[in-house]
Coordinates of C-alpha atoms in Angstrom, one line a residue:
Chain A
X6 CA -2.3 9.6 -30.4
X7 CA -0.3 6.6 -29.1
X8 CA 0.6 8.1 -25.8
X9 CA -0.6 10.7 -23.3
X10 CA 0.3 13.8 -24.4
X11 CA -0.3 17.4 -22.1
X12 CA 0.0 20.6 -23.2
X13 CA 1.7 23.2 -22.6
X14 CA 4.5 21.8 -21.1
X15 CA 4.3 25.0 -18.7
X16 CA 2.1 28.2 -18.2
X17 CA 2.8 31.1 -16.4
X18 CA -0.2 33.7 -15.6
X19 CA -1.0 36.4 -13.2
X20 CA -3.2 35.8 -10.3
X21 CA -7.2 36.0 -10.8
X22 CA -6.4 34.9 -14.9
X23 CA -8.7 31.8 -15.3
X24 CA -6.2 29.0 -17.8
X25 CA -6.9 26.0 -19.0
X26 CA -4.7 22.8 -20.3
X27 CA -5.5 19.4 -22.5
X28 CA -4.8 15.9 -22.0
X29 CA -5.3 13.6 -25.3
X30 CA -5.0 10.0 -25.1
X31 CA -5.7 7.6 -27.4
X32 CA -9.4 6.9 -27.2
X33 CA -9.6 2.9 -27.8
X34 CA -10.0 0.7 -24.9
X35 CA -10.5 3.9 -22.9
X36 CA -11.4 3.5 -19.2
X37 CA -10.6 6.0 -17.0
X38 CA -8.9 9.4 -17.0
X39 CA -7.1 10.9 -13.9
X40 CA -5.6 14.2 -12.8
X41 CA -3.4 14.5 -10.2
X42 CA -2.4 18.0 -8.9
X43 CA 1.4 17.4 -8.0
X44 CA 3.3 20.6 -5.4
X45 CA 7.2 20.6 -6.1
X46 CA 8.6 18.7 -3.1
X47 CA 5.4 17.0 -2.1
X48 CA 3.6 13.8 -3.8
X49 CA 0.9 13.6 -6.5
X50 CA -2.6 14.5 -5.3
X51 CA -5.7 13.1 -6.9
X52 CA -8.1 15.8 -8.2
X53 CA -10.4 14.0 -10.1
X54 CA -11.1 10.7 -11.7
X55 CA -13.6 10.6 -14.5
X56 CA -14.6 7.5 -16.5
X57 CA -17.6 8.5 -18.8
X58 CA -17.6 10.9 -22.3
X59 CA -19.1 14.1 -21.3
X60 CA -18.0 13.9 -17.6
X61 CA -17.7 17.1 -15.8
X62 CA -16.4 17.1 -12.4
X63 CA -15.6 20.5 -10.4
X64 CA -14.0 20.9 -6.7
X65 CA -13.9 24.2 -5.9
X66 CA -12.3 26.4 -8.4
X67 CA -11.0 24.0 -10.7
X68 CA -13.4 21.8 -12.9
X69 CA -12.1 19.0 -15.9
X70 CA -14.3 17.5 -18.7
X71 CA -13.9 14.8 -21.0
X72 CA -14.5 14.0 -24.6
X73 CA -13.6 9.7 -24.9
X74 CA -14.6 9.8 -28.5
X75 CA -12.0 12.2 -29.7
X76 CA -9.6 11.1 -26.6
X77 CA -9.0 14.6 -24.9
X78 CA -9.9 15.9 -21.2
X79 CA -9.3 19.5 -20.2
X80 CA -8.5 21.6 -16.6
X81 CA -9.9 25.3 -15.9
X82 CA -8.8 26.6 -13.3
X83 CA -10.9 30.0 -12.3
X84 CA -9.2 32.8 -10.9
X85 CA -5.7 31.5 -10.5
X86 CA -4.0 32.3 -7.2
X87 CA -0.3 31.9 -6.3
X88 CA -1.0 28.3 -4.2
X89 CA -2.3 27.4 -7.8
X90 CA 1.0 26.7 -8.9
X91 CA 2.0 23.3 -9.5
X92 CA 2.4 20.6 -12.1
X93 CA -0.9 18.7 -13.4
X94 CA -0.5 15.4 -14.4
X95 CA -3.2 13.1 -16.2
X96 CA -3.1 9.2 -16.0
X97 CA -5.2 7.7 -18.5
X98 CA -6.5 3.5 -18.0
X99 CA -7.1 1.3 -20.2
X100 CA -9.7 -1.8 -20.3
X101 CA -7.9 -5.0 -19.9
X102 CA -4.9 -2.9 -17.9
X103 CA -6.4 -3.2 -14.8
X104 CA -5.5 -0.6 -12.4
X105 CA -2.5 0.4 -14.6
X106 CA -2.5 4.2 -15.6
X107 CA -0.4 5.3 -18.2
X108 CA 0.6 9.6 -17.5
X109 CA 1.3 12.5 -19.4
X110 CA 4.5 14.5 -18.8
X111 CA 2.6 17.2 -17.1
X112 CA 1.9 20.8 -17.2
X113 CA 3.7 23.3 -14.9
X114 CA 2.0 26.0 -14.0
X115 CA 3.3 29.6 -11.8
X116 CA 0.6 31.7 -11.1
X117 CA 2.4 35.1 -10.2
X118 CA 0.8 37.8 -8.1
Chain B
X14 CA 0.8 5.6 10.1
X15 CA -1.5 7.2 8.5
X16 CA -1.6 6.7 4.3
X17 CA 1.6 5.4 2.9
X18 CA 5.6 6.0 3.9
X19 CA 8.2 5.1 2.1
X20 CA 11.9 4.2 3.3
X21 CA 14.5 5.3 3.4
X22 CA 13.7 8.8 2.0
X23 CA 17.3 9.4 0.1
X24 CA 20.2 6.8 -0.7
X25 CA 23.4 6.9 -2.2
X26 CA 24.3 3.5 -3.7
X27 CA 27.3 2.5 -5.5
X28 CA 27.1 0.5 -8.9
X29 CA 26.3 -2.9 -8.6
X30 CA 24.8 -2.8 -5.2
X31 CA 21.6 -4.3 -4.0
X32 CA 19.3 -2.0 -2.9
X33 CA 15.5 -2.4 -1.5
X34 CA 13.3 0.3 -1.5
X35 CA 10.5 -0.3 1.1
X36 CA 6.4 0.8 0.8
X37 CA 3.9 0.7 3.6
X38 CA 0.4 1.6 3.3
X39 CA -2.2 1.1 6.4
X40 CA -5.4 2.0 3.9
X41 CA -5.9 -2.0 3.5
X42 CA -5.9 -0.9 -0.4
X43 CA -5.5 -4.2 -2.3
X44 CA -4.0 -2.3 -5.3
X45 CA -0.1 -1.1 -5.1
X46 CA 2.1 0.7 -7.2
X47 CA 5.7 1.5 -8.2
X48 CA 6.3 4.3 -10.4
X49 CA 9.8 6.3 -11.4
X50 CA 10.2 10.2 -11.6
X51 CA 12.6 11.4 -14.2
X52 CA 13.2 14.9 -15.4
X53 CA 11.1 15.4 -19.0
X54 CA 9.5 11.8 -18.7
X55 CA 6.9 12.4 -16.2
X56 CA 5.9 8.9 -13.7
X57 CA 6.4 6.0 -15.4
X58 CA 5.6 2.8 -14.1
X59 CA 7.8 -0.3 -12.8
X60 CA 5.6 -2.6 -11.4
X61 CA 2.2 -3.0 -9.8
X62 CA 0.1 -5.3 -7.6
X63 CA -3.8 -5.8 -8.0
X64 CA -3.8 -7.7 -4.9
X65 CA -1.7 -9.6 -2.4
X66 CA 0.2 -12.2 -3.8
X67 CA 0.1 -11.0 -7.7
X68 CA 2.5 -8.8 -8.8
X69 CA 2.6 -7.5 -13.0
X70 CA 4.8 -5.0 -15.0
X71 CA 4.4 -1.8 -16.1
X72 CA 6.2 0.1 -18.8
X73 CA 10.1 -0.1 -17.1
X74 CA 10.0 -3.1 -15.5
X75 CA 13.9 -4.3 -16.2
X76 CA 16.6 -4.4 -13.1
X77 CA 13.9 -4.0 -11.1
X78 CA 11.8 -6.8 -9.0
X79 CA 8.6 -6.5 -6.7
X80 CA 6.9 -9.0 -3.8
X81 CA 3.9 -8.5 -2.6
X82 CA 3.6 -11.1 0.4
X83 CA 0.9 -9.1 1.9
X84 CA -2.1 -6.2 1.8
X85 CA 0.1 -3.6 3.5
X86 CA 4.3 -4.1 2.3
X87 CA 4.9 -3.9 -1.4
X88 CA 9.1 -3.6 -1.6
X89 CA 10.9 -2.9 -4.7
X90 CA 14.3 -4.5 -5.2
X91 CA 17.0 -3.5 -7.2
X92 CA 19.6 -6.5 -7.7
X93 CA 22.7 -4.7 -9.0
X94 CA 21.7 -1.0 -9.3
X95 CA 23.3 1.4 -12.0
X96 CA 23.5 5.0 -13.2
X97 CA 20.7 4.9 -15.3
X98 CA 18.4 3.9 -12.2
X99 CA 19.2 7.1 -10.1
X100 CA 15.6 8.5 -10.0
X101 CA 13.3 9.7 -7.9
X102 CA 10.7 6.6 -6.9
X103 CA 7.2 6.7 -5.7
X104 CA 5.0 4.1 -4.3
X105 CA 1.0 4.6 -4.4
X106 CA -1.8 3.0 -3.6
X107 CA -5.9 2.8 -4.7
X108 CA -8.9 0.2 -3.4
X109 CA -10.5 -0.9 -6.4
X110 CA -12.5 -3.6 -4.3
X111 CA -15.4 -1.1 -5.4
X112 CA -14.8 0.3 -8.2
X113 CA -11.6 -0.7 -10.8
X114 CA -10.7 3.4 -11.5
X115 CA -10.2 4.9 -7.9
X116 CA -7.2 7.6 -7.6
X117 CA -4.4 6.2 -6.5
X118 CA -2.4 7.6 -3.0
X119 CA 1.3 8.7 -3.2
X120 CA 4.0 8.0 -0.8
X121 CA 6.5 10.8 -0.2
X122 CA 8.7 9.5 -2.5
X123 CA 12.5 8.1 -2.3
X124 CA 15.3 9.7 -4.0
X125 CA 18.2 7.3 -5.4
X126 CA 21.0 8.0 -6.8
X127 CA 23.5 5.2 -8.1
X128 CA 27.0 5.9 -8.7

């Protein structure tokens, strides 16, 4: 993996259908992974920011994890509801990069009732 | 002010025009950002700023120019705009006094499109 890759590009489920995506990043000089929950028309929120391998870090009904051996992190969201729906973005740092983060293209997700 | 604002929030600009897009944050975060939003390519970014008086590149750093003069202003200049800059440009901002991985904060973002 040179780059930070997301998939899917974009997910559509029905309300109360739990889903999941993957960021992978390359895994040397790893130092932090972000995700950002990002509304149309509004600006990137952070959700969670997780630097060790085995992290797990939940708020509410969505929790991530991350593997920095293999370079992937994933999102679950529980129970999806309509104000679910937005794009995920993860921004992965590197050592040496400062506060630099390098993101994935996203995945847009429409939860539908 | 409360987080960060961006100005102006849209701009048409013709080709070849100067153009300065400004970014205020009042979180005293010594860390600031410039990042691009284009369709398929997700945030990519221009230039950054660990601290007052440095500024660095990110990934698309040509026709573009940063100054960061102090803690709260971080302006991004574009000396003679063109097409290919019409994009969609956030500013953020993180404190990594503490810690060198906080999330970063988003402005509202300013649309530009060059003609």
């Amino acid at each position: 993996i040179l780059n930070v890759e997301q998939s899917p590009q974009s997910l559509h489920v029905q309300e109360g259908d739990s889903t999941n995506f993957t960021c992978s990043f390359p895994s040397s000089n790893f130092y932090a992974l972000h995700w950002y929950r990002w509304e149309t028309a509004k600006s990137p929120e952070a959700l969670f920011v997780m630097t060790l391998n085995g992290d797990e870090k939940k708020k509410g009904r969505i929790s991530a994890t991350l593997n920095t051996k293999e370079g992937y992190s994933y999102l679950y969201i529980k129970g999806s509801q309509p104000e679910d729906s937005a794009t995920y973005l993860c921004g992965r740092g590197f050592t040496g990069g400062g506060n630099k983060l390098t993101f994935g293209t996203g995945t847009q997700l429409k939860v539908e009732l | 002010i409360a987080g960060i604002t961006q100005a102006p929030t849209s701009q048409i600009l013709a080709a070849g025009r100067r153009m300065t897009l400004r970014c205020t944050q009042d979180m005293r975060h010594n860390a600031m950002y410039w990042y691009r939003q284009d369709l398929g390519l997700g945030l990519r970014l221009i230039h950054y700023s660990n601290t007052a008086g440095t500024t660095g590149k990110g990934e698309v750093p040509d026709g573009y120019s940063v100054s960061r003069a102090n803690t709260d202003d971080f302006p991004l200049t574009l000396a003679s705009a063109v097409p290919s800059q019409t994009s969609v440009y956030f500013c953020a901002s993180s404190d990594s006094k503490q810690a060198r991985f906080d999330e970063q904060f988003f402005g509202p973002g300013t649309r530009l499109t060059v003609l």
